[in-house]
mmCIF file of C-alpha atoms in Angstrom:
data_model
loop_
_atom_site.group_PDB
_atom_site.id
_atom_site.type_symbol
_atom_site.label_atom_id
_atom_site.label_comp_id
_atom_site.label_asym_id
_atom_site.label_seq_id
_atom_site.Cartn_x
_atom_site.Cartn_y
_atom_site.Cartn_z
ATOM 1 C CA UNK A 1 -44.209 17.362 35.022
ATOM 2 C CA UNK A 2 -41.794 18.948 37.279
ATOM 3 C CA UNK A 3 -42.568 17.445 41.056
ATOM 4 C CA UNK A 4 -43.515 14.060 42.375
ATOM 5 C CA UNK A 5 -43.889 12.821 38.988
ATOM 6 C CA UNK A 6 -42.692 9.517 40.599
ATOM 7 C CA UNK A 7 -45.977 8.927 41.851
ATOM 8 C CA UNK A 8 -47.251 8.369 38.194
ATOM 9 C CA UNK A 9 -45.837 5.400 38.467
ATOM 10 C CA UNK A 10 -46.724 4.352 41.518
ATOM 11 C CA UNK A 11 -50.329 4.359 39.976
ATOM 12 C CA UNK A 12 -50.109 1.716 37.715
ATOM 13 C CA UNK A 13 -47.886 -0.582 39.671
ATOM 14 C CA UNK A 14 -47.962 -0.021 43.109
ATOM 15 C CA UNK A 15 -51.022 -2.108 45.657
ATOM 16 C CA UNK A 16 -51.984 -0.546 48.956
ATOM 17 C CA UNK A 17 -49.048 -0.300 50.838
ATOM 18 C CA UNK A 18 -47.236 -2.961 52.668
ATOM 19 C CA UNK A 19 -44.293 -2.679 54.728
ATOM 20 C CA UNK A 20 -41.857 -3.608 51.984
ATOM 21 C CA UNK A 21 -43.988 -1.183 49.833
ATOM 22 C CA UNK A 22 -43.310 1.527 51.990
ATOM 23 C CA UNK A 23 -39.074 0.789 52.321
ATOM 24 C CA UNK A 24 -39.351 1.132 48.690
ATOM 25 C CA UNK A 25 -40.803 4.969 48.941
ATOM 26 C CA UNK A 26 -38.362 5.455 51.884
ATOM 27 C CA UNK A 27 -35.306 4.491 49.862
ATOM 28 C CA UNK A 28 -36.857 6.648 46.463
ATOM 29 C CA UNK A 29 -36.866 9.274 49.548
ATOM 30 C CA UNK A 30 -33.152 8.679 50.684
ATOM 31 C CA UNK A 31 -32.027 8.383 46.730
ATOM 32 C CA UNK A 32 -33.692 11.534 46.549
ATOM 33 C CA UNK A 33 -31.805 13.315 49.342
ATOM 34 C CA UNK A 34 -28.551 11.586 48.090
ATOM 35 C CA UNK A 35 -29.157 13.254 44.618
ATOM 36 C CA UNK A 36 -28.943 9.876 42.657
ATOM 37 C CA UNK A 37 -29.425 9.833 39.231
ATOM 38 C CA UNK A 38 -33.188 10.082 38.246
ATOM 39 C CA UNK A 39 -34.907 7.191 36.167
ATOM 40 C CA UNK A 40 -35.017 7.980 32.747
ATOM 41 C CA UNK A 41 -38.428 8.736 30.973
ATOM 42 C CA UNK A 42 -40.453 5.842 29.243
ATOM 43 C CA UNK A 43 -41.656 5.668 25.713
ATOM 44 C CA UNK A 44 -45.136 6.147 26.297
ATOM 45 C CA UNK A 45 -44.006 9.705 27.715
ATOM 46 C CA UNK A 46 -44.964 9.271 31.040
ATOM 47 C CA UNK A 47 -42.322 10.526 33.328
ATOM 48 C CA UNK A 48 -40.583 7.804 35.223
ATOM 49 C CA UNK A 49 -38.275 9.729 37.616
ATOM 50 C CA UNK A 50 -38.218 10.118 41.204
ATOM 51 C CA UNK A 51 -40.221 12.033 43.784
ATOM 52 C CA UNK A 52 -39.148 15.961 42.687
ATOM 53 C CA UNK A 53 -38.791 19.126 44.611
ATOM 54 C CA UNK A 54 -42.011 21.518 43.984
ATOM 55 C CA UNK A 55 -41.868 24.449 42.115
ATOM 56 C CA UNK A 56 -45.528 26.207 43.148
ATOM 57 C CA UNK A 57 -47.752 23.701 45.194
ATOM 58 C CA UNK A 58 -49.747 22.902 42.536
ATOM 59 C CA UNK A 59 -51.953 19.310 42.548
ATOM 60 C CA UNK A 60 -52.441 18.619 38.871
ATOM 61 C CA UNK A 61 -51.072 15.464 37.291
ATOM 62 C CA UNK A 62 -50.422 14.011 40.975
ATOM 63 C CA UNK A 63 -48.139 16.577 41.375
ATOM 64 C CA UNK A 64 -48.420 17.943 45.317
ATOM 65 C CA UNK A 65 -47.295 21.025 46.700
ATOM 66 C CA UNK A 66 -43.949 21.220 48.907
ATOM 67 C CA UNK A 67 -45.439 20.578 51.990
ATOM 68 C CA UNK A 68 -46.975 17.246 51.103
ATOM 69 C CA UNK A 69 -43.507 16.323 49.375
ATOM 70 C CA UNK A 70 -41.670 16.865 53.383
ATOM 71 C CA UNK A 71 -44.560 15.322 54.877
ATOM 72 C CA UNK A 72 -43.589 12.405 52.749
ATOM 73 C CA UNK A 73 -40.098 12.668 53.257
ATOM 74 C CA UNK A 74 -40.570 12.470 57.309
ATOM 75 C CA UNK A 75 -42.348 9.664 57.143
ATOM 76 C CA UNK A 76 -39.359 7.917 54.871
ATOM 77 C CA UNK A 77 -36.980 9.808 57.836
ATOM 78 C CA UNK A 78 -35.245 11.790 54.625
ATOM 79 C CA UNK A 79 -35.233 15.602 55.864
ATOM 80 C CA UNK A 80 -32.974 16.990 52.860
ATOM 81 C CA UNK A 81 -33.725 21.058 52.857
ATOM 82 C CA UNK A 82 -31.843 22.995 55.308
ATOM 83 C CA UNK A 83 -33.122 24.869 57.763
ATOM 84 C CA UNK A 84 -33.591 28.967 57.066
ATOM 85 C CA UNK A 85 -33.421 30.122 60.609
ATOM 86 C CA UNK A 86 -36.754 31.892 60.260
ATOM 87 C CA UNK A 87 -38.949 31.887 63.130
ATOM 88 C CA UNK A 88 -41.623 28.775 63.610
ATOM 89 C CA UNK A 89 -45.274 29.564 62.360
ATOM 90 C CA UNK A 90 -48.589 27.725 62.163
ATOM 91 C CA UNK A 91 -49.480 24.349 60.810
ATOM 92 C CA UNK A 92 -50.985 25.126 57.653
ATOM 93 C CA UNK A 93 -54.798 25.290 58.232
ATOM 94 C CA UNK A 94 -57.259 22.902 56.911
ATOM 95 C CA UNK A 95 -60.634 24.313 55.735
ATOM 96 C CA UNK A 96 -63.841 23.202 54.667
ATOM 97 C CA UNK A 97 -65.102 23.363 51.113
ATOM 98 C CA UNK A 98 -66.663 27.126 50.267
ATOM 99 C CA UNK A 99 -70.405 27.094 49.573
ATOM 100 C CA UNK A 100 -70.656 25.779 45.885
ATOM 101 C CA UNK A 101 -73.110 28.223 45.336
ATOM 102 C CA UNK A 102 -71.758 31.026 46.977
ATOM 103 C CA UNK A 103 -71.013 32.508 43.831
ATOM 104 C CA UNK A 104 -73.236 31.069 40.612
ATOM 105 C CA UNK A 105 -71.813 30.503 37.135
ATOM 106 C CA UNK A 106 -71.895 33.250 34.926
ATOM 107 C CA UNK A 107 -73.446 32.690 30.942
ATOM 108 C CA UNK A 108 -70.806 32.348 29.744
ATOM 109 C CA UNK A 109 -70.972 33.037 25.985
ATOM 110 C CA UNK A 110 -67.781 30.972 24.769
ATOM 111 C CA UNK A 111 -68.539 27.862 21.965
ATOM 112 C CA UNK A 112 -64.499 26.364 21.646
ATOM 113 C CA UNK A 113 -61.158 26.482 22.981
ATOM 114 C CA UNK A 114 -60.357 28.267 19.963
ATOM 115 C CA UNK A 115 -62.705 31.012 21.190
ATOM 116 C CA UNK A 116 -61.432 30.985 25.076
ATOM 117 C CA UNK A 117 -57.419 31.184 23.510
ATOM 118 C CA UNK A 118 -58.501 33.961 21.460
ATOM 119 C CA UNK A 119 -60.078 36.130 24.575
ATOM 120 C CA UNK A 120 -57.795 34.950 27.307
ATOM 121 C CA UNK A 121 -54.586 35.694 24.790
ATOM 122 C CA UNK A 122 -55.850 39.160 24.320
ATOM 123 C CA UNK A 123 -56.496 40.432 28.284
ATOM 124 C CA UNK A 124 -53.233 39.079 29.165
ATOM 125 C CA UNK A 125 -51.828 40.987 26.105
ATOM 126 C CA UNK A 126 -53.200 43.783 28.451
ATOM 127 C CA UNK A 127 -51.740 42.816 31.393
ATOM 128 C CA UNK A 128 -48.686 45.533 33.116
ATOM 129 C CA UNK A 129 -45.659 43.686 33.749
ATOM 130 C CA UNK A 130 -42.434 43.826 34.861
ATOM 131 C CA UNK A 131 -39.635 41.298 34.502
ATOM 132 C CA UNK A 132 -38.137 40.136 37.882
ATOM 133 C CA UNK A 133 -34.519 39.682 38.837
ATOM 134 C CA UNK A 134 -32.880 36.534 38.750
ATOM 135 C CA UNK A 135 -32.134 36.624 42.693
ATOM 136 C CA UNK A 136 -35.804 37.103 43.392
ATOM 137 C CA UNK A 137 -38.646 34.800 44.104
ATOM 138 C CA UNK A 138 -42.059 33.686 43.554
ATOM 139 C CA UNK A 139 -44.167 33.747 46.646
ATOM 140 C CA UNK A 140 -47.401 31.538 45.761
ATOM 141 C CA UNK A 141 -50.260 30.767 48.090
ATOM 142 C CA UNK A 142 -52.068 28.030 47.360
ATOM 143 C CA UNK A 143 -55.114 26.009 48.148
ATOM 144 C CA UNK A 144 -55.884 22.181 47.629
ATOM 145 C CA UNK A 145 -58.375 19.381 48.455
ATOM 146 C CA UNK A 146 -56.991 16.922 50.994
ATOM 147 C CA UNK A 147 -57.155 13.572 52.026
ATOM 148 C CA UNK A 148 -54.760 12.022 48.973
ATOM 149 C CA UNK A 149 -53.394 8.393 50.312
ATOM 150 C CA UNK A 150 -50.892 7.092 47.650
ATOM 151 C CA UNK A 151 -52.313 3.388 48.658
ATOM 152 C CA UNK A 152 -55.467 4.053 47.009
ATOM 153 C CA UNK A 153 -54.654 7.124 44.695
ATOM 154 C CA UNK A 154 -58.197 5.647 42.913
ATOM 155 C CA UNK A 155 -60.158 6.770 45.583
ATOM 156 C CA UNK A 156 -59.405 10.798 44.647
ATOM 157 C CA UNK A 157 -59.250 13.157 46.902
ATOM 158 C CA UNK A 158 -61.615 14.638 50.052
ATOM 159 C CA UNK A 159 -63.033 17.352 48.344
ATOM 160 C CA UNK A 160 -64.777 18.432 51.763
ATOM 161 C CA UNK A 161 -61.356 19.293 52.796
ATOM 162 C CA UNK A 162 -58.385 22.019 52.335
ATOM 163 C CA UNK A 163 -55.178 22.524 53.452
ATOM 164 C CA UNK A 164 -53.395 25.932 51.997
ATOM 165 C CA UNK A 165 -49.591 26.061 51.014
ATOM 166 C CA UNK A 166 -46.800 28.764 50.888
ATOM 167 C CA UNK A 167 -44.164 28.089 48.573
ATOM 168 C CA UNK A 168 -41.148 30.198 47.444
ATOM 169 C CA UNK A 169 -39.058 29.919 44.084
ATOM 170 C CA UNK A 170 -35.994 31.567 42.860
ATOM 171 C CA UNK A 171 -36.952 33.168 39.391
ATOM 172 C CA UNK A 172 -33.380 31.776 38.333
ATOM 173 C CA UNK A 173 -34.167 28.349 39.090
ATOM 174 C CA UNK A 174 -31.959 28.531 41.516
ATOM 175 C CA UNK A 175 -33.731 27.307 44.692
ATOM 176 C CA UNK A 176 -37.526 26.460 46.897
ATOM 177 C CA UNK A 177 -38.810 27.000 49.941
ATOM 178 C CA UNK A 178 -41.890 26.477 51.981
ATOM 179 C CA UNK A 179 -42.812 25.916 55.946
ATOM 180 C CA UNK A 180 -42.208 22.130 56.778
ATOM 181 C CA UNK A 181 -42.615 21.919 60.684
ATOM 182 C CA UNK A 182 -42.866 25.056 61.743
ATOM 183 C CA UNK A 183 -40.025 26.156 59.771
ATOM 184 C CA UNK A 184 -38.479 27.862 56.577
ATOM 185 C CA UNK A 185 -37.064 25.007 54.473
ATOM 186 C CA UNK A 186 -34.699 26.155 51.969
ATOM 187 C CA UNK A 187 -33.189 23.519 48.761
ATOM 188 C CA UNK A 188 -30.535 25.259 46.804
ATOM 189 C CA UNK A 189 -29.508 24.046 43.212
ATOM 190 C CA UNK A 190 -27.251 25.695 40.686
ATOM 191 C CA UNK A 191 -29.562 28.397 38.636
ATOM 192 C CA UNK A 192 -30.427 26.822 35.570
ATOM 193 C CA UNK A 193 -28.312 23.289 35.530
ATOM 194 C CA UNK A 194 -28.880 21.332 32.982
ATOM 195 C CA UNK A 195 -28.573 18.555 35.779
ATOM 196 C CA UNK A 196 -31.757 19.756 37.309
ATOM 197 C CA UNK A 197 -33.912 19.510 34.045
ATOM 198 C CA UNK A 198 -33.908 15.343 35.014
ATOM 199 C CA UNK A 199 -36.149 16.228 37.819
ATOM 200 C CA UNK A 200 -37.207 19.826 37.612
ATOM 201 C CA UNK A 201 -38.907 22.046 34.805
ATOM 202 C CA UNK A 202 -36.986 22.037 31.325
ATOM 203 C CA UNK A 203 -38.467 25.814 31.163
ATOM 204 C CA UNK A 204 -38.761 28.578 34.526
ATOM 205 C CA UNK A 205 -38.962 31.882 34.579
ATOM 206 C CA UNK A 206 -35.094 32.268 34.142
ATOM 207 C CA UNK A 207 -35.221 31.757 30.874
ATOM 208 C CA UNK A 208 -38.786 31.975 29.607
ATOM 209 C CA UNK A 209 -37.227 34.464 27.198
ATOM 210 C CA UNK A 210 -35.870 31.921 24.958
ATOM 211 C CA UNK A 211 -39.266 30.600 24.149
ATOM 212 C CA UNK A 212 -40.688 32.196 21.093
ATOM 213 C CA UNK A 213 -43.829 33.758 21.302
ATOM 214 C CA UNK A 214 -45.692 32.843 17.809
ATOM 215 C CA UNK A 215 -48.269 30.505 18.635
ATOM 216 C CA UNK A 216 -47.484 28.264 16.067
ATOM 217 C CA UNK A 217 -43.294 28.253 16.706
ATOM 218 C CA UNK A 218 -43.888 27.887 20.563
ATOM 219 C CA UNK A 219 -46.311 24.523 19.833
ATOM 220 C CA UNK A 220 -43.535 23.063 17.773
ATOM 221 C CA UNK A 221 -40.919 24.224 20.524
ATOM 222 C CA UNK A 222 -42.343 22.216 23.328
ATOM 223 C CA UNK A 223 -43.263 19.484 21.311
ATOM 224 C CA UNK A 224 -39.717 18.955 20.423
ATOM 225 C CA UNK A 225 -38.654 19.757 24.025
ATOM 226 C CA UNK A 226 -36.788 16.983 25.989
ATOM 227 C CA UNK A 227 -35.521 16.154 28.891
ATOM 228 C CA UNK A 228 -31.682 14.904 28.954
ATOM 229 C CA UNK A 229 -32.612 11.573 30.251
ATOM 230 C CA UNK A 230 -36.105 11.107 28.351
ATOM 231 C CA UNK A 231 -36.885 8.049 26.425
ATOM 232 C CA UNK A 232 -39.841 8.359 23.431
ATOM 233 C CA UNK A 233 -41.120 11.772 21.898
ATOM 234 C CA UNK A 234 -42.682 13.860 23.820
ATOM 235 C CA UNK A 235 -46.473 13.817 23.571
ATOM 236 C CA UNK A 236 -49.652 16.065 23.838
ATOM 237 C CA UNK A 237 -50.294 15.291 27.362
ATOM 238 C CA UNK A 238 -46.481 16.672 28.083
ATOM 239 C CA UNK A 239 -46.862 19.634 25.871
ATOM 240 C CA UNK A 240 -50.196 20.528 28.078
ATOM 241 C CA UNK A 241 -48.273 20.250 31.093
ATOM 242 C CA UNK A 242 -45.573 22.915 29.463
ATOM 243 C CA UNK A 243 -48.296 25.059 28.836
ATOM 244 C CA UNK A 244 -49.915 24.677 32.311
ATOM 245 C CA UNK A 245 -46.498 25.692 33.959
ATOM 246 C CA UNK A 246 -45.958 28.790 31.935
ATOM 247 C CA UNK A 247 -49.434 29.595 32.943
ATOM 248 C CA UNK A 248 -49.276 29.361 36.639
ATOM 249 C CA UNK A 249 -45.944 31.182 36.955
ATOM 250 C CA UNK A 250 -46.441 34.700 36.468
ATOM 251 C CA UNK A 251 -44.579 35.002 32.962
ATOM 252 C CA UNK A 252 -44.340 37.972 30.308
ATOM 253 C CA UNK A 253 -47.858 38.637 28.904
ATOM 254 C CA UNK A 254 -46.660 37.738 25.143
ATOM 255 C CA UNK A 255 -45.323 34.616 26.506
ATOM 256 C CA UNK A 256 -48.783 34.081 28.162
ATOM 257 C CA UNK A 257 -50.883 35.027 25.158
ATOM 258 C CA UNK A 258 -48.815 32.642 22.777
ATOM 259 C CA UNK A 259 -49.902 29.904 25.175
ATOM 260 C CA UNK A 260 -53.350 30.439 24.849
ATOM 261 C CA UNK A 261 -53.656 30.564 21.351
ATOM 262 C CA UNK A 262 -51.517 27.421 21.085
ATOM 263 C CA UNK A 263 -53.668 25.127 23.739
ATOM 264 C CA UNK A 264 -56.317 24.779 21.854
ATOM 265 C CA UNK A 265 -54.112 23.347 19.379
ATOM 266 C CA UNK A 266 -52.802 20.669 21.655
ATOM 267 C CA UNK A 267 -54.255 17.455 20.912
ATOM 268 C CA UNK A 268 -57.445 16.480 22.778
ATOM 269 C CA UNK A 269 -57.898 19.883 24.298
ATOM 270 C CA UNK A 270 -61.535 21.186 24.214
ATOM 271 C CA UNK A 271 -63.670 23.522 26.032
ATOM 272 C CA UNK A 272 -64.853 23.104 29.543
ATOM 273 C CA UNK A 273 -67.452 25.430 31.027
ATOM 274 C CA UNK A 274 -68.845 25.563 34.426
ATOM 275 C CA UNK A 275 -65.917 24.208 36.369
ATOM 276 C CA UNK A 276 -64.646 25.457 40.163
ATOM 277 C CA UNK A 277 -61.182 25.530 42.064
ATOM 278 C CA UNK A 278 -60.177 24.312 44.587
ATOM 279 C CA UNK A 279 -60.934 27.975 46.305
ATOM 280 C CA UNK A 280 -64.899 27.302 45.120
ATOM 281 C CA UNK A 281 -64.618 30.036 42.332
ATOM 282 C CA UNK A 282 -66.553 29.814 39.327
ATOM 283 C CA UNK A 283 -64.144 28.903 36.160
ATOM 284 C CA UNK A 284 -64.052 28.122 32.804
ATOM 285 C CA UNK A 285 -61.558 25.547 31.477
ATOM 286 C CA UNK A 286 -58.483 24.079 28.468
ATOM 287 C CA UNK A 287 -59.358 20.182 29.238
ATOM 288 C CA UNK A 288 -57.949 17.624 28.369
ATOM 289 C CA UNK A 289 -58.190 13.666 29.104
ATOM 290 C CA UNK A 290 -55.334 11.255 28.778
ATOM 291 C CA UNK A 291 -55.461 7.801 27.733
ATOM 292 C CA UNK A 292 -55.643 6.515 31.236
ATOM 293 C CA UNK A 293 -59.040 8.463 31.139
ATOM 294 C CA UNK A 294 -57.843 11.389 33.455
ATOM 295 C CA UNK A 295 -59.199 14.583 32.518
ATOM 296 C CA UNK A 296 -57.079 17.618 33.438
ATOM 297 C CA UNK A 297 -58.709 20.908 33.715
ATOM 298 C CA UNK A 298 -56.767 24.098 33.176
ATOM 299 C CA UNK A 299 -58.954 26.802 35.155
ATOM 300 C CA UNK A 300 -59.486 30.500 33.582
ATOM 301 C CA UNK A 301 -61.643 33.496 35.245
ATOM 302 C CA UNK A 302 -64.710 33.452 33.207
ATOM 303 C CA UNK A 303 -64.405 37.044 33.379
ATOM 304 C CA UNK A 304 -61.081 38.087 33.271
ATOM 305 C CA UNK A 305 -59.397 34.918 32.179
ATOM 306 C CA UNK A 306 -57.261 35.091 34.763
ATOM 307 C CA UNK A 307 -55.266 31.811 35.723
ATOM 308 C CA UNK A 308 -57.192 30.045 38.469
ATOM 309 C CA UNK A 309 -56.288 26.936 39.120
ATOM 310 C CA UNK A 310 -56.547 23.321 38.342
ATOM 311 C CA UNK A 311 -58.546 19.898 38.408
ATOM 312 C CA UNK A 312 -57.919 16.289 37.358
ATOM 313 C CA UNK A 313 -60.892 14.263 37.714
ATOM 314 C CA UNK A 314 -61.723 10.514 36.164
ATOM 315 C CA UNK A 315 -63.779 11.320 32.655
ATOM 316 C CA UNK A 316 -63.775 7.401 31.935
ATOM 317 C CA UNK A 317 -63.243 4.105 33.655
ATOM 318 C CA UNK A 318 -59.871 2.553 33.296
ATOM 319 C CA UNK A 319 -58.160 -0.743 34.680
ATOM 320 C CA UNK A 320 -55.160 -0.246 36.306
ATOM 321 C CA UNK A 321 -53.098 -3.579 36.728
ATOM 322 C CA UNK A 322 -51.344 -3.405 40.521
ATOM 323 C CA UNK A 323 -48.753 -6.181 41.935
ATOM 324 C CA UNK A 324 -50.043 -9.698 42.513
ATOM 325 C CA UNK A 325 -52.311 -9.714 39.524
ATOM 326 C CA UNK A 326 -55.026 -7.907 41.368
ATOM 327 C CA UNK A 327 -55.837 -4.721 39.613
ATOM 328 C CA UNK A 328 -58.227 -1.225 40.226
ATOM 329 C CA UNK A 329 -60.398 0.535 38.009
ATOM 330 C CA UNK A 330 -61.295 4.167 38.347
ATOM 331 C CA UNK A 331 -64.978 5.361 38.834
ATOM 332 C CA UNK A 332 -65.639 8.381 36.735
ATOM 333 C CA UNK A 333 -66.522 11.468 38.620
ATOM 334 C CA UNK A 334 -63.552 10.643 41.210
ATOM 335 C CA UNK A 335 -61.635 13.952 41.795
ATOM 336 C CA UNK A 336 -58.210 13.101 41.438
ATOM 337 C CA UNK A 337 -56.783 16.651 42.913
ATOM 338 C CA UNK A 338 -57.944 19.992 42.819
ATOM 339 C CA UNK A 339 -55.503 23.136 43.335
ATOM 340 C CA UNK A 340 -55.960 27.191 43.327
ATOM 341 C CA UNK A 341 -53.847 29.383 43.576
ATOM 342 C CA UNK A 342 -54.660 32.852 45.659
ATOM 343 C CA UNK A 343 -51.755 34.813 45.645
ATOM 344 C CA UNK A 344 -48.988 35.138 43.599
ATOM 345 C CA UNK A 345 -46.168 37.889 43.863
ATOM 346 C CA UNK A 346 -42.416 38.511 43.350
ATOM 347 C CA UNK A 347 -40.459 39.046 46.496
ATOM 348 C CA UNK A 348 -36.880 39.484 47.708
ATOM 349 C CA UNK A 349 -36.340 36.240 49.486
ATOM 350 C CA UNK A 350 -37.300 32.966 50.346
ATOM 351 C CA UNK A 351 -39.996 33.074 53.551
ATOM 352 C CA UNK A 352 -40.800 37.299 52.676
ATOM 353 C CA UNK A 353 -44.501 37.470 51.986
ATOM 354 C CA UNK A 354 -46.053 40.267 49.960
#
């Protein structure tokens, strides 16, 4: 919900890209850099705002990590993070897909979501932890499958390919940062601005405190959750995407379990099993599938329950309508992105690794 939701759009409405195509996405860019006021949401729910700073590199919902977002921005000539100072480093390596059966599924003996919120709610119950500063910052490493062209989003992504991400977050809200060109990028905001909430997440670790931690009082609190700008209620499919955030940021263990025991409670959520990361792990899954037919896949250790990762694949065939009256429709079994995430730690500052 919370980066290049923009592009959301640009599935229903936007034909393989011409050259007045792509001055549109150049001046989104600019508008961007400018800090115009975001587009305000629709009443289907779907987020109709502009291309959005990252928050942890993850792929789900068509949302890319930060170095995708500047590679997109230096196309459209709109470089809009300042420069750290920090020395250059390496491109970001692309890999191969690991061996699918490098590691087999385990049995695992799960038969509902119900049953998966109910373990995974009670190991992260278990789980040490202890709350970070405001000043400090997440450092996530992240993996995802390549080859995403916004011309023909319907084509999915290469899943023969990788490319891994570093990304940085102030706890506060208060600022991102990743490696764009050999160098530390960092975008500075005002910690917890209500102005950023058009555009960034509504909820952060900053103030993941204020969330209650019933089950039950936590579904209704997201439900009711809105952005300043939004249009509509918010719906299931935004609620998920709530839940999904709280889950890859590494948030209080009550906080955590609460979300688990809601999810299954979310509309349309069932139980996945069998399901890998983007890293090639072994998961088992909170899916749900939207009305566009896009299944998202929220990835758990099958042992631990652990947070893996994501997936968004097509679980049925839907006709998209593009400009010019021609239209698309996706093939099911199209991966639409695939993300894991390797490493996550709190650190002092933006471009510090653990």
């Amino acid at each position: 919900m919370d980066e290049l939701t923009k592009v959301r759009e640009f599935r229903e409405t936007v034909s393989p890209m011409s050259a007045e195509a792509e001055e549109s996405v150049r001046g989104g860019l600019r508008a961007l850099a400018a800090g115009d006021e975001p587009a305000a949401r629709t009443t289907t729910g779907r987020r109709r705002r502009p291309v959005a700073l990252p928050t942890g590199g993850r792929l789900t919902r068509w949302i890319l990590p930060a170095g995708a977002v500047m590679a997109a921005a230096a196309v459209a000539g709109a470089f809009f993070l300042h420069d750290s100072g920090e020395a250059p480093r390496p491109p970001l390596p692309t890999t191969a897909l690991p061996p699918v059966d490098a590691k087999p599924f385990p049995d695992v003996q799960l038969v509902s979501a119900v049953e998966l919120g109910s373990r995974a709610a009670r190991a992260a119950e278990r789980q040490p932890y202890r709350k970070p500063g405001p000043e400090q910052w997440v450092y996530t490493r992240s993996v995802a499958a390549g080859g995403w062209n916004m011309s023909t989003w319907w084509e999915g992504v290469d899943v023969d390919s990788r490319t891994t991400y570093e990304d940085w977050e102030r706890v506060d809200g208060g600022g991102r940062a990743h490696y764009f060109g050999g160098k530390l990028r960092v975008h500075s905001s005002p910690p917890n601005d209500p102005r950023n909430h058009t555009n960034g997440p509504l909820f952060n670790l900053g103030n993941y405190d204020t969330l209650p931690t019933a089950p039950g009082a936590l579904l209704h609190r997201l439900s009711t959750a809105r952005y300043p700008t939004q249009e509509g209620e918010t719906g299931a499919e935004d609620v998920f995407e709530f839940m999904e955030k709280i889950l890859r940021d590494p948030s209080p263990p009550k906080l955590r379990s609460a979300v688990y025991r809601a999810l299954p409670k979310v509309d349309g959520v069932t139980l996945q099993k069998n399901v890998r990361d983007a890293a090639g792990r072994p998961g088992v899954a909170f899916a749900r599938t939207d009305d566009l037919g896009e299944r998202t896949s929220i990835i758990l250790d099958p042992v631990t329950y652990a947070y893996l990762g994501s997936r968004e694949d097509v679980a049925r065939a839907h006709t998209h309508a593009l400009d010019g009256g021609k239209s698309v429709t996706t093939k099911p079994g199209t991966v639409l992105s695939w993300y894991a995430e390797l490493t996550q730690k709190i650190v002092d500052g933006p471009g510090r690794r653990p």
